[in-house]
Amino acid sequence: MSNIIRQPCDEGVLRSGGTGSPCTPRVGMWVLTATILGSSMGFIDGSVVNVALPAIQQELGATAVDALWIVESYALFLAALLLLGGSLGDHFGRRRIFAAGVGLFALASVWCGLAPDPGQLILARAVQGVGGAMLIPGSLAIISASFDENRRGKAIGTWAAFSGMTSVLGPVLGGYLVDTLSWRWVFLINIPLAAAVLIITLTRVPESRDEAAGRLDPWGAVLATVGLGGLVFGLLEASTLGFTAPVVVASLLAGSAALTGFVIVQHRIREPMMPLSLFRSRNFTGANVFTLLLYFALGGALYLLPFNLIQVQDYSATAAGAAFIPAIVLMFFLSRYTGALTDRFGAKLPLVTGPALAAVGFGLFAVPGAGSGSYWTTFFPAVVVLGLGLSILVPNLTTVALNSVSGQRSGLASGINNAFSRVASLLAVAVLGVLMFAVFSPALDAQTERLGLSAAQQAELEAAKVDLGATQSPAGVPPETAAAIEQAVDEAYVAGFRVSMLVCSGLALASAVSAALLIEGKRKVSKRP
């Protein structure tokens, strides 16, 4: 669910146009079918896996750190290689790279569905991320290149409508598969979808490329992957080893050095994948700072929420998948109206009020306790308020990112802002995972110290803390003590969840402040060539 909200600037990539020959209406129908199904595969697997993680933990014996890696391995390669994946399509053919991405994603999905242990599932998810980095930008670029300006608006509307349906139905379908069949079907369901996409793509979708595309930037992609990977690895290992462990220190230093190298390379090479000159625009810089802060909060909150609902509140996987639907419905119906706020009031006002509302929503998530009541009186108000905030900020964020640069660079600007949102979610899961461990452990100790556990039982419980909300009672304790430990685990998880939600609320407020300070008012325009 960490990617249940469609990333900002997807529509911006589509509207930016592309180099290719517009197709006939009949061919256009097949183009939309292939690209909608293809991008839906990547979107669904990025959004519904969290609903399956509690079941994966139980069946494969995965720790909470393993669960973090199952999400992060996919997100890491998707975020780091997204811009390179789009460039590959421009150079070697969008249809070719899109089809290769779909094929790789499908093979990795088979591996995920058959994985016998957490390690193999993590590796398979990483391969999925590579495939996703090829197919997701490829699907948007194919639509952009296949429709002229007169028909592109209708194509975008069709794509957006089906993406909205995927947002609503995907997590619910994932939860239903977990409840009725197995978590493995969350991955295996991609196989028939991929087969249909490949058949349509290879037989009906025309090829296109950008003959004027600049050089590829493989060094930038390698440094971004190593940098982000080093930071994520260090943070996740710090949750159990501590920040002073040599492997953690080395990983964090290596990641920081690689990201520094990435910035240097982007500054020095002639055709970088992320031109730093774009950040001379105050609005573009502001939009990306805003995106990092807001999508960090959103990605972290939506990663942790299903664990709370399933492991603590005893929701079914289907119910947990449906919990965020009210926010998606609000965004679907309100975004077309709130998107006009920038034209009327300027970008600053909606990008301050939207995250302020979102901050209230994140704060409301911190209110319910363990087993505190009906969804409608606990989590529903938080979902609605957060949905209202997102309905205001998401369409206007796309607008300001696009309007901050000249028209011929709007596609690149959209891709960069999209990548920033994915990097933010990637880092959020790692950072908030560390925070959860830091709060959960002492909270559980405080809850269980009065239970009179033996030294051996205390040691067993200490070792089990790595499972967070899935922590089991030590063997041999009386039933009433086991029940008390189970309640203590729930309370400790809620304590960590509350702190995390308050951090997310603070970050949403920080994004509002960043918009107030960096985004220019209605009468000011800051565009760069």
PDB file of C-alpha atoms in Angstrom, residues 3-239:
ATOM      1  CA  ASN A   3       2.380   3.207  -3.496  1.00  0.00           C
ATOM      2  CA  ILE A   4      -1.412   3.105  -3.420  1.00  0.00           C
ATOM      3  CA  ILE A   5      -1.540   6.811  -4.397  1.00  0.00           C
ATOM      4  CA  ARG A   6      -0.475   7.298  -8.009  1.00  0.00           C
ATOM      5  CA  GLN A   7       2.837   9.147  -8.184  1.00  0.00           C
ATOM      6  CA  PRO A   8       2.847  12.879  -8.994  1.00  0.00           C
ATOM      7  CA  CYS A   9       3.487  13.991 -12.571  1.00  0.00           C
ATOM      8  CA  ASP A  10       2.370  10.763 -14.289  1.00  0.00           C
ATOM      9  CA  GLU A  11      -0.052  12.896 -16.291  1.00  0.00           C
ATOM     10  CA  GLY A  12       2.746  15.411 -16.812  1.00  0.00           C
ATOM     11  CA  VAL A  13       4.840  12.792 -18.561  1.00  0.00           C
ATOM     12  CA  LEU A  14       1.898  11.985 -20.802  1.00  0.00           C
ATOM     13  CA  ARG A  15       1.119  15.600 -21.650  1.00  0.00           C
ATOM     14  CA  SER A  16       4.712  16.439 -22.437  1.00  0.00           C
ATOM     15  CA  GLY A  17       4.446  14.796 -25.835  1.00  0.00           C
ATOM     16  CA  GLY A  18       6.816  12.394 -27.489  1.00  0.00           C
ATOM     17  CA  THR A  19       8.660  11.702 -30.692  1.00  0.00           C
ATOM     18  CA  GLY A  20       6.705   9.290 -32.839  1.00  0.00           C
ATOM     19  CA  SER A  21       3.981   8.961 -35.444  1.00  0.00           C
ATOM     20  CA  PRO A  22       0.465   9.368 -34.027  1.00  0.00           C
ATOM     21  CA  CYS A  23      -1.508   6.164 -34.496  1.00  0.00           C
ATOM     22  CA  THR A  24      -4.979   5.624 -35.921  1.00  0.00           C
ATOM     23  CA  PRO A  25      -7.939   5.447 -33.502  1.00  0.00           C
ATOM     24  CA  ARG A  26      -8.182   1.675 -33.923  1.00  0.00           C
ATOM     25  CA  VAL A  27      -4.516   1.155 -33.099  1.00  0.00           C
ATOM     26  CA  GLY A  28      -4.852   3.680 -30.274  1.00  0.00           C
ATOM     27  CA  MET A  29      -7.333   1.371 -28.531  1.00  0.00           C
ATOM     28  CA  TRP A  30      -4.723  -1.408 -28.482  1.00  0.00           C
ATOM     29  CA  VAL A  31      -2.018   0.999 -27.313  1.00  0.00           C
ATOM     30  CA  LEU A  32      -4.145   2.046 -24.351  1.00  0.00           C
ATOM     31  CA  THR A  33      -5.041  -1.550 -23.513  1.00  0.00           C
ATOM     32  CA  ALA A  34      -1.411  -2.678 -23.485  1.00  0.00           C
ATOM     33  CA  THR A  35      -0.076   0.300 -21.555  1.00  0.00           C
ATOM     34  CA  ILE A  36      -2.881   0.357 -18.989  1.00  0.00           C
ATOM     35  CA  LEU A  37      -2.473  -3.354 -18.253  1.00  0.00           C
ATOM     36  CA  GLY A  38       1.327  -3.042 -18.202  1.00  0.00           C
ATOM     37  CA  SER A  39       1.520  -0.058 -15.883  1.00  0.00           C
ATOM     38  CA  SER A  40      -1.184  -1.622 -13.689  1.00  0.00           C
ATOM     39  CA  MET A  41       1.086  -4.623 -13.063  1.00  0.00           C
ATOM     40  CA  GLY A  42       3.808  -2.393 -11.683  1.00  0.00           C
ATOM     41  CA  PHE A  43       1.339  -0.271  -9.773  1.00  0.00           C
ATOM     42  CA  ILE A  44      -0.488  -3.219  -8.188  1.00  0.00           C
ATOM     43  CA  ASP A  45       2.671  -4.968  -7.051  1.00  0.00           C
ATOM     44  CA  GLY A  46       3.943  -1.721  -5.580  1.00  0.00           C
ATOM     45  CA  SER A  47       0.722  -1.100  -3.678  1.00  0.00           C
ATOM     46  CA  VAL A  48      -0.735  -4.430  -2.521  1.00  0.00           C
ATOM     47  CA  VAL A  49       2.310  -6.359  -1.318  1.00  0.00           C
ATOM     48  CA  ASN A  50       2.085  -4.690   2.099  1.00  0.00           C
ATOM     49  CA  VAL A  51      -1.318  -6.306   2.615  1.00  0.00           C
ATOM     50  CA  ALA A  52       0.315  -9.693   2.026  1.00  0.00           C
ATOM     51  CA  LEU A  53       3.371  -9.092   4.249  1.00  0.00           C
ATOM     52  CA  PRO A  54       1.816 -10.349   7.521  1.00  0.00           C
ATOM     53  CA  ALA A  55       0.915 -13.627   5.785  1.00  0.00           C
ATOM     54  CA  ILE A  56       4.387 -13.810   4.229  1.00  0.00           C
ATOM     55  CA  GLN A  57       5.943 -13.288   7.664  1.00  0.00           C
ATOM     56  CA  GLN A  58       3.915 -16.125   9.103  1.00  0.00           C
ATOM     57  CA  GLU A  59       4.411 -18.665   6.295  1.00  0.00           C
ATOM     58  CA  LEU A  60       8.088 -18.022   5.494  1.00  0.00           C
ATOM     59  CA  GLY A  61       9.191 -17.197   9.024  1.00  0.00           C
ATOM     60  CA  ALA A  62      10.302 -13.751   7.898  1.00  0.00           C
ATOM     61  CA  THR A  63      11.382 -11.145  10.417  1.00  0.00           C
ATOM     62  CA  ALA A  64      10.175  -7.553  10.352  1.00  0.00           C
ATOM     63  CA  VAL A  65      13.523  -6.604   8.771  1.00  0.00           C
ATOM     64  CA  ASP A  66      12.909  -9.210   6.047  1.00  0.00           C
ATOM     65  CA  ALA A  67       9.497  -7.647   5.454  1.00  0.00           C
ATOM     66  CA  LEU A  68      11.133  -4.246   5.097  1.00  0.00           C
ATOM     67  CA  TRP A  69      13.550  -5.649   2.533  1.00  0.00           C
ATOM     68  CA  ILE A  70      10.742  -7.307   0.557  1.00  0.00           C
ATOM     69  CA  VAL A  71       9.345  -3.823  -0.013  1.00  0.00           C
ATOM     70  CA  GLU A  72      12.637  -1.950  -0.239  1.00  0.00           C
ATOM     71  CA  SER A  73      14.397  -4.210  -2.760  1.00  0.00           C
ATOM     72  CA  TYR A  74      11.629  -3.494  -5.289  1.00  0.00           C
ATOM     73  CA  ALA A  75      11.424   0.202  -4.470  1.00  0.00           C
ATOM     74  CA  LEU A  76      15.208   0.670  -4.585  1.00  0.00           C
ATOM     75  CA  PHE A  77      15.739  -0.496  -8.153  1.00  0.00           C
ATOM     76  CA  LEU A  78      12.536   1.107  -9.375  1.00  0.00           C
ATOM     77  CA  ALA A  79      13.460   4.512  -7.935  1.00  0.00           C
ATOM     78  CA  ALA A  80      17.130   4.419  -8.942  1.00  0.00           C
ATOM     79  CA  LEU A  81      16.626   3.155 -12.497  1.00  0.00           C
ATOM     80  CA  LEU A  82      13.372   4.898 -13.450  1.00  0.00           C
ATOM     81  CA  LEU A  83      15.005   7.750 -15.379  1.00  0.00           C
ATOM     82  CA  LEU A  84      17.450   5.375 -17.089  1.00  0.00           C
ATOM     83  CA  GLY A  85      14.547   3.121 -18.070  1.00  0.00           C
ATOM     84  CA  GLY A  86      12.852   6.012 -19.834  1.00  0.00           C
ATOM     85  CA  SER A  87      16.084   6.914 -21.643  1.00  0.00           C
ATOM     86  CA  LEU A  88      16.533   3.324 -22.834  1.00  0.00           C
ATOM     87  CA  GLY A  89      13.155   3.508 -24.539  1.00  0.00           C
ATOM     88  CA  ASP A  90      14.057   6.777 -26.264  1.00  0.00           C
ATOM     89  CA  HIS A  91      17.275   5.218 -27.604  1.00  0.00           C
ATOM     90  CA  PHE A  92      16.386   1.620 -28.453  1.00  0.00           C
ATOM     91  CA  GLY A  93      12.640   1.806 -29.025  1.00  0.00           C
ATOM     92  CA  ARG A  94       9.886   2.344 -26.508  1.00  0.00           C
ATOM     93  CA  ARG A  95       7.918  -0.744 -27.509  1.00  0.00           C
ATOM     94  CA  ARG A  96      11.045  -2.917 -27.297  1.00  0.00           C
ATOM     95  CA  ILE A  97      12.065  -1.723 -23.822  1.00  0.00           C
ATOM     96  CA  PHE A  98       8.469  -1.807 -22.568  1.00  0.00           C
ATOM     97  CA  ALA A  99       8.043  -5.410 -23.755  1.00  0.00           C
ATOM     98  CA  ALA A 100      11.394  -6.396 -22.227  1.00  0.00           C
ATOM     99  CA  GLY A 101      10.329  -4.819 -18.942  1.00  0.00           C
ATOM    100  CA  VAL A 102       7.016  -6.683 -18.968  1.00  0.00           C
ATOM    101  CA  GLY A 103       8.793  -9.969 -19.682  1.00  0.00           C
ATOM    102  CA  LEU A 104      11.364  -9.443 -16.921  1.00  0.00           C
ATOM    103  CA  PHE A 105       8.644  -8.383 -14.492  1.00  0.00           C
ATOM    104  CA  ALA A 106       6.629 -11.522 -15.301  1.00  0.00           C
ATOM    105  CA  LEU A 107       9.604 -13.861 -14.818  1.00  0.00           C
ATOM    106  CA  ALA A 108      10.410 -12.181 -11.514  1.00  0.00           C
ATOM    107  CA  SER A 109       6.748 -12.536 -10.477  1.00  0.00           C
ATOM    108  CA  VAL A 110       6.971 -16.305 -11.023  1.00  0.00           C
ATOM    109  CA  TRP A 111      10.088 -16.339  -8.847  1.00  0.00           C
ATOM    110  CA  CYS A 112       8.274 -14.309  -6.163  1.00  0.00           C
ATOM    111  CA  GLY A 113       5.272 -16.622  -6.234  1.00  0.00           C
ATOM    112  CA  LEU A 114       7.426 -19.740  -5.863  1.00  0.00           C
ATOM    113  CA  ALA A 115      10.010 -18.326  -3.431  1.00  0.00           C
ATOM    114  CA  PRO A 116      10.689 -20.843  -0.613  1.00  0.00           C
ATOM    115  CA  ASP A 117      12.304 -18.382   1.795  1.00  0.00           C
ATOM    116  CA  PRO A 118      12.575 -14.633   2.499  1.00  0.00           C
ATOM    117  CA  GLY A 119      16.014 -14.328   0.860  1.00  0.00           C
ATOM    118  CA  GLN A 120      14.826 -15.543  -2.524  1.00  0.00           C
ATOM    119  CA  LEU A 121      11.706 -13.399  -2.311  1.00  0.00           C
ATOM    120  CA  ILE A 122      13.851 -10.319  -1.647  1.00  0.00           C
ATOM    121  CA  LEU A 123      16.063 -11.084  -4.666  1.00  0.00           C
ATOM    122  CA  ALA A 124      13.039 -11.716  -6.873  1.00  0.00           C
ATOM    123  CA  ARG A 125      11.498  -8.416  -5.797  1.00  0.00           C
ATOM    124  CA  ALA A 126      14.726  -6.645  -6.764  1.00  0.00           C
ATOM    125  CA  VAL A 127      14.462  -8.113 -10.275  1.00  0.00           C
ATOM    126  CA  GLN A 128      10.830  -6.991 -10.354  1.00  0.00           C
ATOM    127  CA  GLY A 129      12.031  -3.472  -9.599  1.00  0.00           C
ATOM    128  CA  VAL A 130      14.375  -3.548 -12.592  1.00  0.00           C
ATOM    129  CA  GLY A 131      11.496  -4.694 -14.813  1.00  0.00           C
ATOM    130  CA  GLY A 132       9.241  -2.010 -13.361  1.00  0.00           C
ATOM    131  CA  ALA A 133      11.827   0.675 -14.132  1.00  0.00           C
ATOM    132  CA  MET A 134      11.606  -0.378 -17.781  1.00  0.00           C
ATOM    133  CA  LEU A 135       7.861  -0.856 -18.180  1.00  0.00           C
ATOM    134  CA  ILE A 136       6.427   2.037 -16.132  1.00  0.00           C
ATOM    135  CA  PRO A 137       8.128   4.943 -17.965  1.00  0.00           C
ATOM    136  CA  GLY A 138       7.795   2.974 -21.195  1.00  0.00           C
ATOM    137  CA  SER A 139       4.020   2.758 -20.868  1.00  0.00           C
ATOM    138  CA  LEU A 140       3.715   6.521 -20.358  1.00  0.00           C
ATOM    139  CA  ALA A 141       6.111   7.303 -23.223  1.00  0.00           C
ATOM    140  CA  ILE A 142       4.253   5.013 -25.651  1.00  0.00           C
ATOM    141  CA  ILE A 143       0.958   6.790 -24.928  1.00  0.00           C
ATOM    142  CA  SER A 144       2.627  10.170 -25.323  1.00  0.00           C
ATOM    143  CA  ALA A 145       4.165   9.209 -28.674  1.00  0.00           C
ATOM    144  CA  SER A 146       1.081   7.460 -30.059  1.00  0.00           C
ATOM    145  CA  PHE A 147      -1.506  10.238 -29.756  1.00  0.00           C
ATOM    146  CA  ASP A 148      -1.412  13.716 -31.236  1.00  0.00           C
ATOM    147  CA  GLU A 149      -2.383  16.759 -29.182  1.00  0.00           C
ATOM    148  CA  ASN A 150      -6.027  16.579 -30.297  1.00  0.00           C
ATOM    149  CA  ARG A 151      -6.479  13.027 -28.997  1.00  0.00           C
ATOM    150  CA  ARG A 152      -3.975  12.979 -26.169  1.00  0.00           C
ATOM    151  CA  GLY A 153      -6.363  14.535 -23.650  1.00  0.00           C
ATOM    152  CA  LYS A 154      -8.921  11.761 -24.140  1.00  0.00           C
ATOM    153  CA  ALA A 155      -6.167   9.126 -23.942  1.00  0.00           C
ATOM    154  CA  ILE A 156      -4.901  10.631 -20.691  1.00  0.00           C
ATOM    155  CA  GLY A 157      -8.439  10.641 -19.288  1.00  0.00           C
ATOM    156  CA  THR A 158      -8.913   6.975 -20.187  1.00  0.00           C
ATOM    157  CA  TRP A 159      -5.554   6.032 -18.670  1.00  0.00           C
ATOM    158  CA  ALA A 160      -6.271   8.039 -15.509  1.00  0.00           C
ATOM    159  CA  ALA A 161      -9.736   6.500 -15.105  1.00  0.00           C
ATOM    160  CA  PHE A 162      -8.420   2.947 -15.293  1.00  0.00           C
ATOM    161  CA  SER A 163      -5.516   3.864 -12.996  1.00  0.00           C
ATOM    162  CA  GLY A 164      -8.100   5.103 -10.509  1.00  0.00           C
ATOM    163  CA  MET A 165      -9.935   1.781 -10.748  1.00  0.00           C
ATOM    164  CA  THR A 166      -6.645  -0.014 -10.125  1.00  0.00           C
ATOM    165  CA  SER A 167      -6.076   2.140  -7.045  1.00  0.00           C
ATOM    166  CA  VAL A 168      -9.421   1.091  -5.617  1.00  0.00           C
ATOM    167  CA  LEU A 169      -9.578  -2.552  -6.672  1.00  0.00           C
ATOM    168  CA  GLY A 170      -5.908  -3.540  -6.472  1.00  0.00           C
ATOM    169  CA  PRO A 171      -5.423  -3.642  -2.682  1.00  0.00           C
ATOM    170  CA  VAL A 172      -8.851  -5.218  -2.157  1.00  0.00           C
ATOM    171  CA  LEU A 173      -8.115  -7.899  -4.750  1.00  0.00           C
ATOM    172  CA  GLY A 174      -4.725  -8.502  -3.139  1.00  0.00           C
ATOM    173  CA  GLY A 175      -6.306  -8.899   0.276  1.00  0.00           C
ATOM    174  CA  TYR A 176      -8.942 -11.249  -1.120  1.00  0.00           C
ATOM    175  CA  LEU A 177      -6.275 -13.433  -2.724  1.00  0.00           C
ATOM    176  CA  VAL A 178      -4.383 -13.582   0.573  1.00  0.00           C
ATOM    177  CA  ASP A 179      -7.527 -14.487   2.533  1.00  0.00           C
ATOM    178  CA  THR A 180      -8.948 -17.080   0.130  1.00  0.00           C
ATOM    179  CA  LEU A 181      -5.965 -18.568  -1.730  1.00  0.00           C
ATOM    180  CA  SER A 182      -2.423 -17.578  -0.761  1.00  0.00           C
ATOM    181  CA  TRP A 183      -0.162 -14.557  -0.684  1.00  0.00           C
ATOM    182  CA  ARG A 184       1.679 -16.175  -3.608  1.00  0.00           C
ATOM    183  CA  TRP A 185      -1.223 -15.321  -5.927  1.00  0.00           C
ATOM    184  CA  VAL A 186      -0.539 -11.619  -5.378  1.00  0.00           C
ATOM    185  CA  PHE A 187       2.487 -12.244  -7.619  1.00  0.00           C
ATOM    186  CA  LEU A 188       1.265 -15.092  -9.806  1.00  0.00           C
ATOM    187  CA  ILE A 189      -1.738 -13.091 -11.005  1.00  0.00           C
ATOM    188  CA  ASN A 190       0.755 -11.049 -13.035  1.00  0.00           C
ATOM    189  CA  ILE A 191       1.419 -13.964 -15.385  1.00  0.00           C
ATOM    190  CA  PRO A 192      -1.820 -13.888 -17.433  1.00  0.00           C
ATOM    191  CA  LEU A 193      -1.702 -10.066 -17.412  1.00  0.00           C
ATOM    192  CA  ALA A 194       1.860 -10.074 -18.725  1.00  0.00           C
ATOM    193  CA  ALA A 195       1.000 -12.617 -21.425  1.00  0.00           C
ATOM    194  CA  ALA A 196      -1.866 -10.449 -22.667  1.00  0.00           C
ATOM    195  CA  VAL A 197       0.302  -7.313 -22.604  1.00  0.00           C
ATOM    196  CA  LEU A 198       3.110  -8.964 -24.562  1.00  0.00           C
ATOM    197  CA  ILE A 199       0.771 -10.354 -27.226  1.00  0.00           C
ATOM    198  CA  ILE A 200      -0.899  -6.972 -27.760  1.00  0.00           C
ATOM    199  CA  THR A 201       2.364  -5.031 -27.609  1.00  0.00           C
ATOM    200  CA  LEU A 202       4.248  -7.182 -30.099  1.00  0.00           C
ATOM    201  CA  THR A 203       1.361  -7.441 -32.572  1.00  0.00           C
ATOM    202  CA  ARG A 204      -0.514  -4.131 -32.301  1.00  0.00           C
ATOM    203  CA  VAL A 205       1.614  -1.402 -30.722  1.00  0.00           C
ATOM    204  CA  PRO A 206       3.787   0.644 -33.132  1.00  0.00           C
ATOM    205  CA  GLU A 207       7.453   1.237 -32.352  1.00  0.00           C
ATOM    206  CA  SER A 208       8.705   4.729 -31.588  1.00  0.00           C
ATOM    207  CA  ARG A 209      11.940   6.319 -30.424  1.00  0.00           C
ATOM    208  CA  ASP A 210      13.472   9.754 -30.014  1.00  0.00           C
ATOM    209  CA  GLU A 211      16.054  10.244 -32.739  1.00  0.00           C
ATOM    210  CA  ALA A 212      17.312  13.362 -30.971  1.00  0.00           C
ATOM    211  CA  ALA A 213      17.737  11.656 -27.612  1.00  0.00           C
ATOM    212  CA  GLY A 214      20.943  12.449 -25.785  1.00  0.00           C
ATOM    213  CA  ARG A 215      23.483   9.961 -24.541  1.00  0.00           C
ATOM    214  CA  LEU A 216      22.672   7.432 -21.853  1.00  0.00           C
ATOM    215  CA  ASP A 217      23.978   8.100 -18.351  1.00  0.00           C
ATOM    216  CA  PRO A 218      24.908   4.658 -16.963  1.00  0.00           C
ATOM    217  CA  TRP A 219      27.306   6.096 -14.375  1.00  0.00           C
ATOM    218  CA  GLY A 220      24.523   8.215 -12.951  1.00  0.00           C
ATOM    219  CA  ALA A 221      22.262   5.162 -12.672  1.00  0.00           C
ATOM    220  CA  VAL A 222      24.997   3.073 -11.008  1.00  0.00           C
ATOM    221  CA  LEU A 223      25.876   5.791  -8.484  1.00  0.00           C
ATOM    222  CA  ALA A 224      22.204   6.428  -7.670  1.00  0.00           C
ATOM    223  CA  THR A 225      21.592   2.711  -7.101  1.00  0.00           C
ATOM    224  CA  VAL A 226      24.702   2.228  -4.962  1.00  0.00           C
ATOM    225  CA  GLY A 227      24.015   5.417  -3.015  1.00  0.00           C
ATOM    226  CA  LEU A 228      20.401   4.692  -2.228  1.00  0.00           C
ATOM    227  CA  GLY A 229      21.178   1.022  -1.624  1.00  0.00           C
ATOM    228  CA  GLY A 230      23.939   1.873   0.835  1.00  0.00           C
ATOM    229  CA  LEU A 231      21.700   4.206   2.817  1.00  0.00           C
ATOM    230  CA  VAL A 232      18.803   1.745   2.876  1.00  0.00           C
ATOM    231  CA  PHE A 233      21.010  -1.205   3.850  1.00  0.00           C
ATOM    232  CA  GLY A 234      22.654   0.784   6.634  1.00  0.00           C
ATOM    233  CA  LEU A 235      19.345   2.015   8.028  1.00  0.00           C
ATOM    234  CA  LEU A 236      17.676  -1.389   7.960  1.00  0.00           C
ATOM    235  CA  GLU A 237      20.625  -3.143   9.580  1.00  0.00           C
ATOM    236  CA  ALA A 238      20.837  -0.382  12.189  1.00  0.00           C
ATOM    237  CA  SER A 239      17.380  -1.380  13.413  1.00  0.00           C
TER     238      SER A 239
END
